[in-house]
Structures are given as C-alpha cells and as structure tokens.
PDB file of C-alpha atoms in Angstrom:
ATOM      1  CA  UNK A  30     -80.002 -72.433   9.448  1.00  0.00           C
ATOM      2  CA  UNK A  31     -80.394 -70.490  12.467  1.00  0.00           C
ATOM      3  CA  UNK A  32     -77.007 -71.397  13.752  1.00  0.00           C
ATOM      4  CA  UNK A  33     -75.780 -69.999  10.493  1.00  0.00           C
ATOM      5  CA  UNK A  34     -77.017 -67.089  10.947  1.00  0.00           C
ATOM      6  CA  UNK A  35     -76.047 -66.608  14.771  1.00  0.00           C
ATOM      7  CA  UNK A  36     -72.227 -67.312  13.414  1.00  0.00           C
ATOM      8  CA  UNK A  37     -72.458 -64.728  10.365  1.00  0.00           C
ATOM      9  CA  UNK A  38     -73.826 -62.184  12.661  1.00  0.00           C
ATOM     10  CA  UNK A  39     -70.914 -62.913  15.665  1.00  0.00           C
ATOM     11  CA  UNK A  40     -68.552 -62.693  13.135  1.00  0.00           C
ATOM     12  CA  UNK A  41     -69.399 -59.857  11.230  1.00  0.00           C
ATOM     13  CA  UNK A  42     -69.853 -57.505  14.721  1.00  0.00           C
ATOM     14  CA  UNK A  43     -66.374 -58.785  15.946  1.00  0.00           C
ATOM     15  CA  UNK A  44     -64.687 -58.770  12.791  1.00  0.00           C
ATOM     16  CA  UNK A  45     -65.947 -55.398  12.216  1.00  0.00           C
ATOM     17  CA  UNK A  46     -64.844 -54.083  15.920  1.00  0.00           C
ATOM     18  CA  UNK A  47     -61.502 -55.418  15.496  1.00  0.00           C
ATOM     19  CA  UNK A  48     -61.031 -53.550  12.231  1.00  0.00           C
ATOM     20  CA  UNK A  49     -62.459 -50.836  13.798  1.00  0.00           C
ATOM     21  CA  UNK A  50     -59.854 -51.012  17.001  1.00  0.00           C
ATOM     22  CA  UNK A  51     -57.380 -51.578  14.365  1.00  0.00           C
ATOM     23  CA  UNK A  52     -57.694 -48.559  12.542  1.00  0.00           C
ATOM     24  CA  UNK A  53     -58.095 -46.030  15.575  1.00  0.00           C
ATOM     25  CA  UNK A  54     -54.497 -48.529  16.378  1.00  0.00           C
ATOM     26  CA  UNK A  55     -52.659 -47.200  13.267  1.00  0.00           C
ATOM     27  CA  UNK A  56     -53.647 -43.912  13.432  1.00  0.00           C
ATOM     28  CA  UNK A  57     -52.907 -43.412  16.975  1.00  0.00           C
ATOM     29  CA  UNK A  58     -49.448 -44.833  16.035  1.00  0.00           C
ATOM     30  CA  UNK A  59     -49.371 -42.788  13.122  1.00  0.00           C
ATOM     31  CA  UNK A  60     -49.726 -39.793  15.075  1.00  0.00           C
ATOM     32  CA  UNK A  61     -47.179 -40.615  17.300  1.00  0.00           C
ATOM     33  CA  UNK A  62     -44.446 -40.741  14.959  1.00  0.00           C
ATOM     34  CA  UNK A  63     -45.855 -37.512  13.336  1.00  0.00           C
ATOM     35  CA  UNK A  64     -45.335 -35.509  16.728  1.00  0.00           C
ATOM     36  CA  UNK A  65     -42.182 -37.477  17.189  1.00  0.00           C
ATOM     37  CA  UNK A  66     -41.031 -36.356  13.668  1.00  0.00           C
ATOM     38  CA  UNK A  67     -42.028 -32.536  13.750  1.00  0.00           C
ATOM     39  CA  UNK A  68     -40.554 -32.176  17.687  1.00  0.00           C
ATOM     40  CA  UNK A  69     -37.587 -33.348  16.029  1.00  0.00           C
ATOM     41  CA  UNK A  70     -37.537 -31.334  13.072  1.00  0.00           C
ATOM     42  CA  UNK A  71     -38.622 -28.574  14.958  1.00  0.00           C
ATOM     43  CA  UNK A  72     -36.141 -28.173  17.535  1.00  0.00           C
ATOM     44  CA  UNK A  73     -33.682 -28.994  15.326  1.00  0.00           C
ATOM     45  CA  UNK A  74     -34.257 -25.438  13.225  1.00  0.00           C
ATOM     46  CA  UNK A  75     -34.712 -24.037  16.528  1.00  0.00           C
ATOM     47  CA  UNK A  76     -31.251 -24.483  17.628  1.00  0.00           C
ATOM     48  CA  UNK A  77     -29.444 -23.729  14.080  1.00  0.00           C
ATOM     49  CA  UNK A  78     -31.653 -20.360  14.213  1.00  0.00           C
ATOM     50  CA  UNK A  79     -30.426 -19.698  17.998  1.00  0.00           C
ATOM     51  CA  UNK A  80     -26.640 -21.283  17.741  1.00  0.00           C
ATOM     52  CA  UNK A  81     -26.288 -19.372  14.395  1.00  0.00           C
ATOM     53  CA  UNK A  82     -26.890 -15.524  16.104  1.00  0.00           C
ATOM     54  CA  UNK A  83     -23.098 -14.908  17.005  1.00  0.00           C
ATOM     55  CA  UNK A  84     -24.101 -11.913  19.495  1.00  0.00           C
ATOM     56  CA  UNK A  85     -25.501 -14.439  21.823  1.00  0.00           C
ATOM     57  CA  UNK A  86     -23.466 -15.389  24.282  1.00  0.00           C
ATOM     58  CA  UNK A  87     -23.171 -19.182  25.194  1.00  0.00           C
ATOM     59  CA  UNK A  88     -25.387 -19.206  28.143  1.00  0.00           C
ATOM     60  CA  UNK A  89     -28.301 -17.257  26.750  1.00  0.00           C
ATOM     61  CA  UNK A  90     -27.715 -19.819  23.953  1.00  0.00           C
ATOM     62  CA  UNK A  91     -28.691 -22.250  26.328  1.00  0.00           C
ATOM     63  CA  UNK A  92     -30.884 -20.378  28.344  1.00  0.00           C
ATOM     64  CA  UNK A  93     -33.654 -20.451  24.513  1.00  0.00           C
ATOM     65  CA  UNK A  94     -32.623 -23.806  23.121  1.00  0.00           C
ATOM     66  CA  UNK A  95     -33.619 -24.961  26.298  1.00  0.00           C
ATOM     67  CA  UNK A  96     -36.768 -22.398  26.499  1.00  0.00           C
ATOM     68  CA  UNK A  97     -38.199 -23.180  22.732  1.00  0.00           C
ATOM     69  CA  UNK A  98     -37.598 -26.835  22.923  1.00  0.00           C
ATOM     70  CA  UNK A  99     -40.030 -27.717  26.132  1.00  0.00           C
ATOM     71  CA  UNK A 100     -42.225 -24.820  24.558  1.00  0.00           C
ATOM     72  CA  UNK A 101     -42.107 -27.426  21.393  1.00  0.00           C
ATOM     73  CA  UNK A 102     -42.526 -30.345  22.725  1.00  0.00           C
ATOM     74  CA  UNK A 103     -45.651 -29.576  25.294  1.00  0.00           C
ATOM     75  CA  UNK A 104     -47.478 -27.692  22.514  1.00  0.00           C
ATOM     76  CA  UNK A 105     -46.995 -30.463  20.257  1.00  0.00           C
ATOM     77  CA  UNK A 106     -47.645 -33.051  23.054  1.00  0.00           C
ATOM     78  CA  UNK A 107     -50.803 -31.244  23.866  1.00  0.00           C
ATOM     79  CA  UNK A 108     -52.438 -31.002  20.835  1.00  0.00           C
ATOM     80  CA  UNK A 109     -51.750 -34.702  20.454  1.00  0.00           C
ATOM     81  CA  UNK A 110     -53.645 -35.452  23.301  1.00  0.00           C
ATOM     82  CA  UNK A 111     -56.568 -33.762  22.246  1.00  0.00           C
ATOM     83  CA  UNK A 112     -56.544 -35.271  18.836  1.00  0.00           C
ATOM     84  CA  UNK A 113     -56.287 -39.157  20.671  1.00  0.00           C
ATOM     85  CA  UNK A 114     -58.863 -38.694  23.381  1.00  0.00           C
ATOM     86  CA  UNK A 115     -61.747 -38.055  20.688  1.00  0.00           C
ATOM     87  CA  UNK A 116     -60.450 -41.403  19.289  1.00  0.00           C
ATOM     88  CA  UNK A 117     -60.676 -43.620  21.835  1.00  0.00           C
ATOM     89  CA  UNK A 118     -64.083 -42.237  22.940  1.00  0.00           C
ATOM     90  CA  UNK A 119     -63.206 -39.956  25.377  1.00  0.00           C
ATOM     91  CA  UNK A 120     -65.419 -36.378  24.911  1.00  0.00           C
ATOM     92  CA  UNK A 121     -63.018 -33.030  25.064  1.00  0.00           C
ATOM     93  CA  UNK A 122     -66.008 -30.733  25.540  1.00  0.00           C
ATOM     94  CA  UNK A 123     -66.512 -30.644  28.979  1.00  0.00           C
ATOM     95  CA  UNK A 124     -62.863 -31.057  29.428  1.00  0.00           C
ATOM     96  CA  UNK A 125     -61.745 -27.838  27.388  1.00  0.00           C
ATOM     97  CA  UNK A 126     -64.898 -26.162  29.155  1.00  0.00           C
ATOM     98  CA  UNK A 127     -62.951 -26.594  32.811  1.00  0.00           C
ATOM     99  CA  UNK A 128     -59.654 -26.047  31.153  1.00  0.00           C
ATOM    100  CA  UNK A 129     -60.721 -22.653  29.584  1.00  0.00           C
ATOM    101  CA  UNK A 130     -62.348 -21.676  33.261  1.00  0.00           C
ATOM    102  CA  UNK A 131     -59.504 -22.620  34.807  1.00  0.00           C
ATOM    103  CA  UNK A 132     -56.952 -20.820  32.827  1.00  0.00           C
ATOM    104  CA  UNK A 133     -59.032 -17.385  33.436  1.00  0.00           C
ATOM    105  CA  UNK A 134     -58.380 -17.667  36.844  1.00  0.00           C
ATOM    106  CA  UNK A 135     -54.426 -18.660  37.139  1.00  0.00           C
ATOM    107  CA  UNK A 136     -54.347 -15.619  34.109  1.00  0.00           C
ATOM    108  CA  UNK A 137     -56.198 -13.326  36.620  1.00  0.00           C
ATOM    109  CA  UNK A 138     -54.517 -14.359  39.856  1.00  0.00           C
ATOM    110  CA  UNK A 139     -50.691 -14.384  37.920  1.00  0.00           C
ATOM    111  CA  UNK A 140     -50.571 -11.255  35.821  1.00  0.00           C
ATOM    112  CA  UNK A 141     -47.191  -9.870  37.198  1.00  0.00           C
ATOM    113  CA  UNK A 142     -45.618 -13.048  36.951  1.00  0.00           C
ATOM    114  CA  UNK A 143     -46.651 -13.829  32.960  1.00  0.00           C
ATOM    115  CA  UNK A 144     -46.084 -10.069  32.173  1.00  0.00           C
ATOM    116  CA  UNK A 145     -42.317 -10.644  34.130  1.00  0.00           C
ATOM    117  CA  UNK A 146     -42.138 -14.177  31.976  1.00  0.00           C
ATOM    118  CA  UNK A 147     -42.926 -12.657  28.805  1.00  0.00           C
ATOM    119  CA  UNK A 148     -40.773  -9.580  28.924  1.00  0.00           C
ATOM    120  CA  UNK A 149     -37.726 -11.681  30.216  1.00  0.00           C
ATOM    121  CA  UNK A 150     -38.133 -13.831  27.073  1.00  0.00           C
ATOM    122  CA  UNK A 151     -38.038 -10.788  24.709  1.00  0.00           C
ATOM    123  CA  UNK A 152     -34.941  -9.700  26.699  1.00  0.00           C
ATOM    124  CA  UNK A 153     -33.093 -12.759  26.005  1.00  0.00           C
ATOM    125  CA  UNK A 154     -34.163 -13.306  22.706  1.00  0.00           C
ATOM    126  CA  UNK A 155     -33.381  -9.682  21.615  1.00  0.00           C
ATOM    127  CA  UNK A 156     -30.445  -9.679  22.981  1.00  0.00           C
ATOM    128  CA  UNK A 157     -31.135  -6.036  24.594  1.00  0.00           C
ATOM    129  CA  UNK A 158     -28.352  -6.789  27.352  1.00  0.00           C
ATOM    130  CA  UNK A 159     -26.159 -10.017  28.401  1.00  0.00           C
ATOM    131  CA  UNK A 160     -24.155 -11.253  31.623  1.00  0.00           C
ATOM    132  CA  UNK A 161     -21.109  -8.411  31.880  1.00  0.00           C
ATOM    133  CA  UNK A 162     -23.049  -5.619  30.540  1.00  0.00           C
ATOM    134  CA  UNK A 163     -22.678  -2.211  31.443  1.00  0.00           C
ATOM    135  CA  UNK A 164     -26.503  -0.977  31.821  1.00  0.00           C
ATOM    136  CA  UNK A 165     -28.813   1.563  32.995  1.00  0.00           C
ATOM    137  CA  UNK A 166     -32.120  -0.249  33.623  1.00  0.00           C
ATOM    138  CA  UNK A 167     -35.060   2.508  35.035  1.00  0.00           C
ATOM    139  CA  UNK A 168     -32.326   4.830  35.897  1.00  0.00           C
ATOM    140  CA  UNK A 169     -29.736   2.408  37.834  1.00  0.00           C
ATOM    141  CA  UNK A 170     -26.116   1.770  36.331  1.00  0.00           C
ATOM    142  CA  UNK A 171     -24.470  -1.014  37.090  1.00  0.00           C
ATOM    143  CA  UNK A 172     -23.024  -4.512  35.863  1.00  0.00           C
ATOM    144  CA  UNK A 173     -25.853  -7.129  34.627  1.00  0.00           C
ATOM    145  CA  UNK A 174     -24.700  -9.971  37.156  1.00  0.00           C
ATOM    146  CA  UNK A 175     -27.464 -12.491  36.033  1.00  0.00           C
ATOM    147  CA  UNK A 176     -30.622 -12.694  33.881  1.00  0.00           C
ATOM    148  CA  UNK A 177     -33.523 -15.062  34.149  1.00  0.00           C
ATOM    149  CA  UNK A 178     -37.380 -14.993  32.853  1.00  0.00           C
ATOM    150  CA  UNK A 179     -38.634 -13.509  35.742  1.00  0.00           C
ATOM    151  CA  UNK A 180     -35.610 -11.103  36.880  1.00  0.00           C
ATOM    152  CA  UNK A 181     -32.488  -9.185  36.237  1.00  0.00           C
ATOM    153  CA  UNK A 182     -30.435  -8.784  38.836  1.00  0.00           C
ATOM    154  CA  UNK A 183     -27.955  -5.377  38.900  1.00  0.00           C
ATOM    155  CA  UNK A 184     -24.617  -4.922  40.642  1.00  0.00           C
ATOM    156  CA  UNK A 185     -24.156  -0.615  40.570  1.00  0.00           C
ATOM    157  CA  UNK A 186     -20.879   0.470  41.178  1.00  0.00           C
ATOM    158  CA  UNK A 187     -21.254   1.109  45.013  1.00  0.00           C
ATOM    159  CA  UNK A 188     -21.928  -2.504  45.457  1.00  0.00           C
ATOM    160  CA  UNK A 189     -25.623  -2.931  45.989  1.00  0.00           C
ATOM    161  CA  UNK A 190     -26.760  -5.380  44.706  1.00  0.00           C
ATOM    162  CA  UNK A 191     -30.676  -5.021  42.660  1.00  0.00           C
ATOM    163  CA  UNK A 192     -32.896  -7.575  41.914  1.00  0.00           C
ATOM    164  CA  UNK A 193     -35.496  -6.099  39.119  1.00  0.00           C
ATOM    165  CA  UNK A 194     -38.426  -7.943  38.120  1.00  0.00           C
ATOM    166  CA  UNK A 195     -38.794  -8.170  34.229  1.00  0.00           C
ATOM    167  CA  UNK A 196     -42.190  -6.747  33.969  1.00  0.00           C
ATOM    168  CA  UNK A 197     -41.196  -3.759  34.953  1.00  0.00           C
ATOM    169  CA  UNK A 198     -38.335  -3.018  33.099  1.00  0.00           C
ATOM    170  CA  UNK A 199     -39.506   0.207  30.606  1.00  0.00           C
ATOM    171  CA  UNK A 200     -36.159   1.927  29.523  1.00  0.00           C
ATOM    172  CA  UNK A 201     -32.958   0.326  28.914  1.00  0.00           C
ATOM    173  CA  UNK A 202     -29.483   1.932  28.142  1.00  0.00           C
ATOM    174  CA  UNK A 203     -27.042  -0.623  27.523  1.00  0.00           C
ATOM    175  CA  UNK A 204     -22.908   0.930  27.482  1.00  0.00           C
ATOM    176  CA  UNK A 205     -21.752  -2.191  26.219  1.00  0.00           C
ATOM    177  CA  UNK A 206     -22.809  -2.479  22.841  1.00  0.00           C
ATOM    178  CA  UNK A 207     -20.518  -0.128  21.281  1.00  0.00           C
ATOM    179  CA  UNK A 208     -17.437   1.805  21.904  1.00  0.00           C
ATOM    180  CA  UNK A 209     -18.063   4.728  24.230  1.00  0.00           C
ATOM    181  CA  UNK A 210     -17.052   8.501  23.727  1.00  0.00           C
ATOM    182  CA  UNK A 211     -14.516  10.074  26.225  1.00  0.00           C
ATOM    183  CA  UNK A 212     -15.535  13.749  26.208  1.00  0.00           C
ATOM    184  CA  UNK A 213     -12.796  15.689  28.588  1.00  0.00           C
ATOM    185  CA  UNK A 214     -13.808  19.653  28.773  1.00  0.00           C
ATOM    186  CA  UNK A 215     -10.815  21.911  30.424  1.00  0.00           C
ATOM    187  CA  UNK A 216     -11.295  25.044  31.836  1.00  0.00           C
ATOM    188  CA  UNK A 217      -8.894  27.294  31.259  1.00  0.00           C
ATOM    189  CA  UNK A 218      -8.526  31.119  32.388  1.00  0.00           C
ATOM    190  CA  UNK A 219      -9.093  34.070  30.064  1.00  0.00           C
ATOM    191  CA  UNK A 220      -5.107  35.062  31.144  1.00  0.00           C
ATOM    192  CA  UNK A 221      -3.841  32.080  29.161  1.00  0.00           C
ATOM    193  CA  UNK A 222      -2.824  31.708  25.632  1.00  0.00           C
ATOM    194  CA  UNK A 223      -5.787  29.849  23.757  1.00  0.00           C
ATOM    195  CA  UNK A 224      -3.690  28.140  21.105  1.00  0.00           C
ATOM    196  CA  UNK A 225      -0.658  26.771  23.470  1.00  0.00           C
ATOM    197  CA  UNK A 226      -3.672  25.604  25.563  1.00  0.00           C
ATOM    198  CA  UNK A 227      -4.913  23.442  22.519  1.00  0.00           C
ATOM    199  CA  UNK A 228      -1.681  22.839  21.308  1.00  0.00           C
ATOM    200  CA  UNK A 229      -1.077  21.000  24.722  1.00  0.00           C
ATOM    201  CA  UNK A 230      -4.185  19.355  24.980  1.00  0.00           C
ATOM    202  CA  UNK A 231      -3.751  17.773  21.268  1.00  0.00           C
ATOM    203  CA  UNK A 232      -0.384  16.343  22.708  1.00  0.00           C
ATOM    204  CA  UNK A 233      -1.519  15.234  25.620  1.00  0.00           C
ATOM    205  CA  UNK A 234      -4.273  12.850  23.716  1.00  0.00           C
ATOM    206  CA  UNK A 235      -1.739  11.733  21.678  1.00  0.00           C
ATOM    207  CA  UNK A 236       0.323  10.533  24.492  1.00  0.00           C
ATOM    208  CA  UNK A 237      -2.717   8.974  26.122  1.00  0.00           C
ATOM    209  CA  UNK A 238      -3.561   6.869  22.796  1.00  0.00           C
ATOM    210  CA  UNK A 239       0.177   5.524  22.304  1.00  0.00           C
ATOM    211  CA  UNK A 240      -0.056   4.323  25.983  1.00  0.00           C
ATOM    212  CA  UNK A 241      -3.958   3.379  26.998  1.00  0.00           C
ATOM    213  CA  UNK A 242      -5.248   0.267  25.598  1.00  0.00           C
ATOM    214  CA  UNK A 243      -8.874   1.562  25.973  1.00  0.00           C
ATOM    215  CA  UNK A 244      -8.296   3.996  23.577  1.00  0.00           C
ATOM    216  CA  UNK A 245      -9.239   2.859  20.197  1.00  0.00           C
ATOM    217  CA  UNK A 246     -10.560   5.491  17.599  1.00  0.00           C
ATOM    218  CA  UNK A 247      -9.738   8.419  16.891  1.00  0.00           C
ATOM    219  CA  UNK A 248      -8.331  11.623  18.945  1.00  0.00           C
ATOM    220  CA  UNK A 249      -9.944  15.206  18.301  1.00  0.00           C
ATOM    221  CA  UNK A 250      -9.932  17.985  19.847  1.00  0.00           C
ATOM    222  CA  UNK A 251     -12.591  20.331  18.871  1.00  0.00           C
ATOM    223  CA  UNK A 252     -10.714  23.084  20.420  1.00  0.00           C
ATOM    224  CA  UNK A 253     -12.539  26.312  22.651  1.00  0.00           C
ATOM    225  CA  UNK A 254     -16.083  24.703  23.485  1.00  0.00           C
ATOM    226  CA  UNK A 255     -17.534  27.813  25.504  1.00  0.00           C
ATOM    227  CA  UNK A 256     -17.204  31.393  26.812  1.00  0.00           C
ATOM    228  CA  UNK A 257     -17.333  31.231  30.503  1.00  0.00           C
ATOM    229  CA  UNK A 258     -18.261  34.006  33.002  1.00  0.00           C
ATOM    230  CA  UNK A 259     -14.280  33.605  33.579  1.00  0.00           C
ATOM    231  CA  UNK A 260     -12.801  31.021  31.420  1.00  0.00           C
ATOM    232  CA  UNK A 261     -12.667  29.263  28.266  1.00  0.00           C
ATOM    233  CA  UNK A 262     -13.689  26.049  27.738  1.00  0.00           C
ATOM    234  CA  UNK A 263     -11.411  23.643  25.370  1.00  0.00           C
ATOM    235  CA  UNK A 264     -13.315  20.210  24.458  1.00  0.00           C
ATOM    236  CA  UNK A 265     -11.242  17.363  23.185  1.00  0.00           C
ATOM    237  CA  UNK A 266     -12.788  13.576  22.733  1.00  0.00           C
ATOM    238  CA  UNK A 267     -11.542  10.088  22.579  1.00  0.00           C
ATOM    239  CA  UNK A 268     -13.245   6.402  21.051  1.00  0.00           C
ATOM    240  CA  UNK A 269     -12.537   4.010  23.062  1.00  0.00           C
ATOM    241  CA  UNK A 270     -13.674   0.067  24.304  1.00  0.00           C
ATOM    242  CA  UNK A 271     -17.720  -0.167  25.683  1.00  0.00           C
ATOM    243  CA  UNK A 272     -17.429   1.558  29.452  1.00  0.00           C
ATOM    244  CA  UNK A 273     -14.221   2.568  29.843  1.00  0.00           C
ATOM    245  CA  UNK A 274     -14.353   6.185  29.136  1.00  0.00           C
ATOM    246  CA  UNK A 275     -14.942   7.410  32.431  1.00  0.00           C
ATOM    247  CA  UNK A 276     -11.146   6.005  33.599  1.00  0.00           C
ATOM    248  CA  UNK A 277      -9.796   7.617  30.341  1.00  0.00           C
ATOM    249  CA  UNK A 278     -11.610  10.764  31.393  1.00  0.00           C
ATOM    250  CA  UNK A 279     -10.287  11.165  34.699  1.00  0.00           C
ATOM    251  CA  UNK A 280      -6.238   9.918  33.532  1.00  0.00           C
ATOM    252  CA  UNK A 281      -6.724  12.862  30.956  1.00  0.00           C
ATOM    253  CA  UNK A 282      -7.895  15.267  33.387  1.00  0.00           C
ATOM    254  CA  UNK A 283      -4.893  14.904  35.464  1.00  0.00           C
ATOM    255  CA  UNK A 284      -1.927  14.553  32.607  1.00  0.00           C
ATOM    256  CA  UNK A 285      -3.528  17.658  31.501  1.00  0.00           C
ATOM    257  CA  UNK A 286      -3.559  19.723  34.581  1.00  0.00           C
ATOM    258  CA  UNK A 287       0.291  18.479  35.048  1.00  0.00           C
ATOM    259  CA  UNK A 288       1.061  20.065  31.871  1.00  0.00           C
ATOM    260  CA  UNK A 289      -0.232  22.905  31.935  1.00  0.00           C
ATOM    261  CA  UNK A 290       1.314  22.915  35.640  1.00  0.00           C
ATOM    262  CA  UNK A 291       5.007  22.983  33.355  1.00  0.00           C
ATOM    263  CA  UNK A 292       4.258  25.174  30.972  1.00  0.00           C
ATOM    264  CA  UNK A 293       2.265  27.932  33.164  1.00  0.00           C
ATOM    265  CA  UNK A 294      -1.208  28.078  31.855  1.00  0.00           C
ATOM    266  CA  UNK A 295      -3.651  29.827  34.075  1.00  0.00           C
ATOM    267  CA  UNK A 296      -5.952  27.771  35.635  1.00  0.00           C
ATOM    268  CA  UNK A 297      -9.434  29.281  36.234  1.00  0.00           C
ATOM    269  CA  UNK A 298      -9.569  30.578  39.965  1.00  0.00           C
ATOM    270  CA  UNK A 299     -12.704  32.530  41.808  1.00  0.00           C
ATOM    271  CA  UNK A 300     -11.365  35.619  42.835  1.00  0.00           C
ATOM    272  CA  UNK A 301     -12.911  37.799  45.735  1.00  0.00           C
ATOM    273  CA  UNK A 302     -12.696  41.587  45.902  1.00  0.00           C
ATOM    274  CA  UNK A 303     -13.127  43.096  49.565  1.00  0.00           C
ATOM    275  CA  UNK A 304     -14.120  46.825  49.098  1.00  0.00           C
ATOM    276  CA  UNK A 305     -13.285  48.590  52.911  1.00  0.00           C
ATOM    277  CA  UNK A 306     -14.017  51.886  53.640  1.00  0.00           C
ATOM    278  CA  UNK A 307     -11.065  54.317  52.751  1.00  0.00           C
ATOM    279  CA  UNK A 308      -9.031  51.445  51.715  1.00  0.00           C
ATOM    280  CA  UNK A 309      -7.497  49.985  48.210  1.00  0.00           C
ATOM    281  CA  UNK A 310      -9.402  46.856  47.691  1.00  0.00           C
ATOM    282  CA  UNK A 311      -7.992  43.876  48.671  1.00  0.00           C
ATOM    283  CA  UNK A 312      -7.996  40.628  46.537  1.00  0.00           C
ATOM    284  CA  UNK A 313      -8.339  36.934  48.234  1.00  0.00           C
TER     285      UNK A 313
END
C-alpha cells in the first residue's frame, strides 16, 4: 500500500510538471508566431504607406522602409522578451530597474545626438527637402548633396561644402518645390518715352519664352514699378522651372539693355555738376 502511494504521488508531481512545461511550451511558441505574424503584417503596411507617397524620391524610400522596419521588429522583439522571461521564471524587476537607470544616463550623456536623430527622421519623413534640392537651411543656399539622421550636408554655390547637424536645423526654405518667379526691374531715365520702354520690354519677354526652356508660365509685365530720384522703374515677371530664375533674370537683363541700345532709350546715368567761380557749370 505504501508503494502505491509513493507511485501515485511520483506520478502525479511529474505528470503535473510536464503539463506544466508543456503549456509555458505552447505559449512560448504561440507567441512566437504572433510577433512573427504582426512584424510581418506590420512592415508590410509600412512599405505600401511609404512606396505609395509619390513625392518621395527612391532613396528616401529606402532610407524609412529600412528605418520603420528595424524600428518594428526590435520593438516587437523586445516586448517579446519581456513577456517570455516571466515565463520561464526569470524576474524582470530588477532587470527593468537597471534598464530604466541606465537609459537616464545614455539620455543625459546623448542629447544632441537623439535631438539630431529625431529631427533627421521628421526631415525625411516630411519630405521638407530631398537629394538635388535647391535650399536655404539657417541662412545658407546651396544644393542638398546628401541627407542622413544625424546630418545634412550643403554644397552653396561657391563650392564649400557644409555639413549641418539635424538638431539644429530651425528654418528651412526649400526653391525646389515649386516653380520660381523671375522678377527683372529696369531702370530707365526720366528722358525716355515710358510706353516704347514697356512696349519693348513686353517683346523682349516674349522672345525669351519662345526660346528659354525654363520659362514656363506666364509673361507680365506690370509696367512703371517706381519713381526714382532719376529714373523710372519698369517691373516685368516670368514663371518658370524650381531655381532657375536667377539665369532667366540675368539673360533678360542683357536682351533688354541691347534693345533699348537699338532703339535709343535713355539709360539712367549719375550726372555731376561742377560749379567754378565765374564759370558756366560744367557737366561730367
């Protein structure tokens, strides 16, 4: 009878335990393919949402799928792990405790570098400027040559070359968005005849639009701008493609002055009056 008993009871603990093993077993697995699934799902939206936003260009593409996925996957992968240790015995407390202390002090000791992280994320995934762009970024111009989390480099028009950390980016002005505005003002002298001066301006646009490719709206001249101290000022403008209007501007300029060269238009000169003693004044 004893013996009996001795059996019952080493069967029922083991029996028990391995039921018990067996369970924490399935859901561990269960788990598993849970993360697996939702990773999987997840990403997957992840990339329709970021291949589906057409003003992205392919790289920045890249540059989140990538980003969001491994943000995915160790969230999800983290949270797992704290869900299994309980399971197999293994007490979190202390662990999250040493964890929380220690994340105070890499938060403390890199505040630059998150703050440059985080703001180079927003950049990307706003789409406030691309690879190519035409930017002013804390008050320097130039071309965007490359953009990561932490930095944006700048190539300004001189050649320098800039490397700007994210964080402290404050003020953008990106010139590549949409089509810029040529504004061309031309100073013309009081001597000259105000509409031929227009009228020649008007035709000179015209002639620049039927021959520049950068030129793609509409022509206006908006005709005498200002009353100078000693000219006129007539103001004539011009849409054309993202950065571009400062060439337009300067071709203008000069088919302008060349035409009113040919059809004698005063130009605007400083004159000097010499008064001598006894003498008619003399002009220079």
């Amino acid at each position: 009878m004893q013996m009996w008993k001795t059996v019952q009871h080493f069967v029922a603990t083991h029996v028990m335990g391995a039921e018990h093993i067996s369970w924490d077993a399935l859901r561990i697995v269960a788990l598993l393919i849970g993360a697996k699934v939702f990773i999987h799902v997840s990403c997957k939206v992840l990339r329709k949402i970021i291949y589906s936003r057409n003003k992205l260009d392919e790289r920045r593409q890249h540059t989140l799928n990538s980003l969001f996925t491994n943000i995915v996957r160790y969230s999800v992968y983290f949270i797992l792990l704290l869900t299994i240790l309980p399971i197999v015995g293994v007490h979190i407390e202390a662990l999250l405790a040493g964890a929380g202390v220690a994340g105070i002090a890499i938060a403390f000791g890199a505040q630059s570098l998150l703050k440059d992280f985080f703001n180079g994320l927003f950049i990307l995934f706003e789409d406030q400027y691309g690879v190519g762009d035409y930017v002013t970024i804390n008050g320097l111009t130039g071309q965007v040559k490359s953009i990561g989390l932490r930095i944006t480099v700048l190539k300004i028009w001189t050649g320098e070359v800039v490397v700007i950390p994210n964080g402290q980016i404050t003020q953008v002005v990106n010139c590549s968005k949409e089509n810029s505005i040529a504004v061309i003002d031309v100073n013309v002298g009081y001597n000259a005849d105000a509409d031929l001066a227009i009228s020649i301006v008007r035709d000179v646009m015209e002639q620049l639009r039927k021959t520049q490719s950068n030129i793609v709206g509409s022509i206006d001249v908006l005709g005498m701008n200002a009353l100078n101290d000693s000219n006129y000022t007539i103001r004539a403008t011009a849409e054309c493609e993202p950065y571009t209007q400062w060439s337009v501007m300067r071709l203008a300029n000069q088919w302008i002055h060349r035409a009113f060269a040919e059809h004698g238009i005063d130009l605007p000169a400083q004159k000097v009056v010499y008064m001598q003693g006894g003498h008619k004044p003399v002009q220079a």
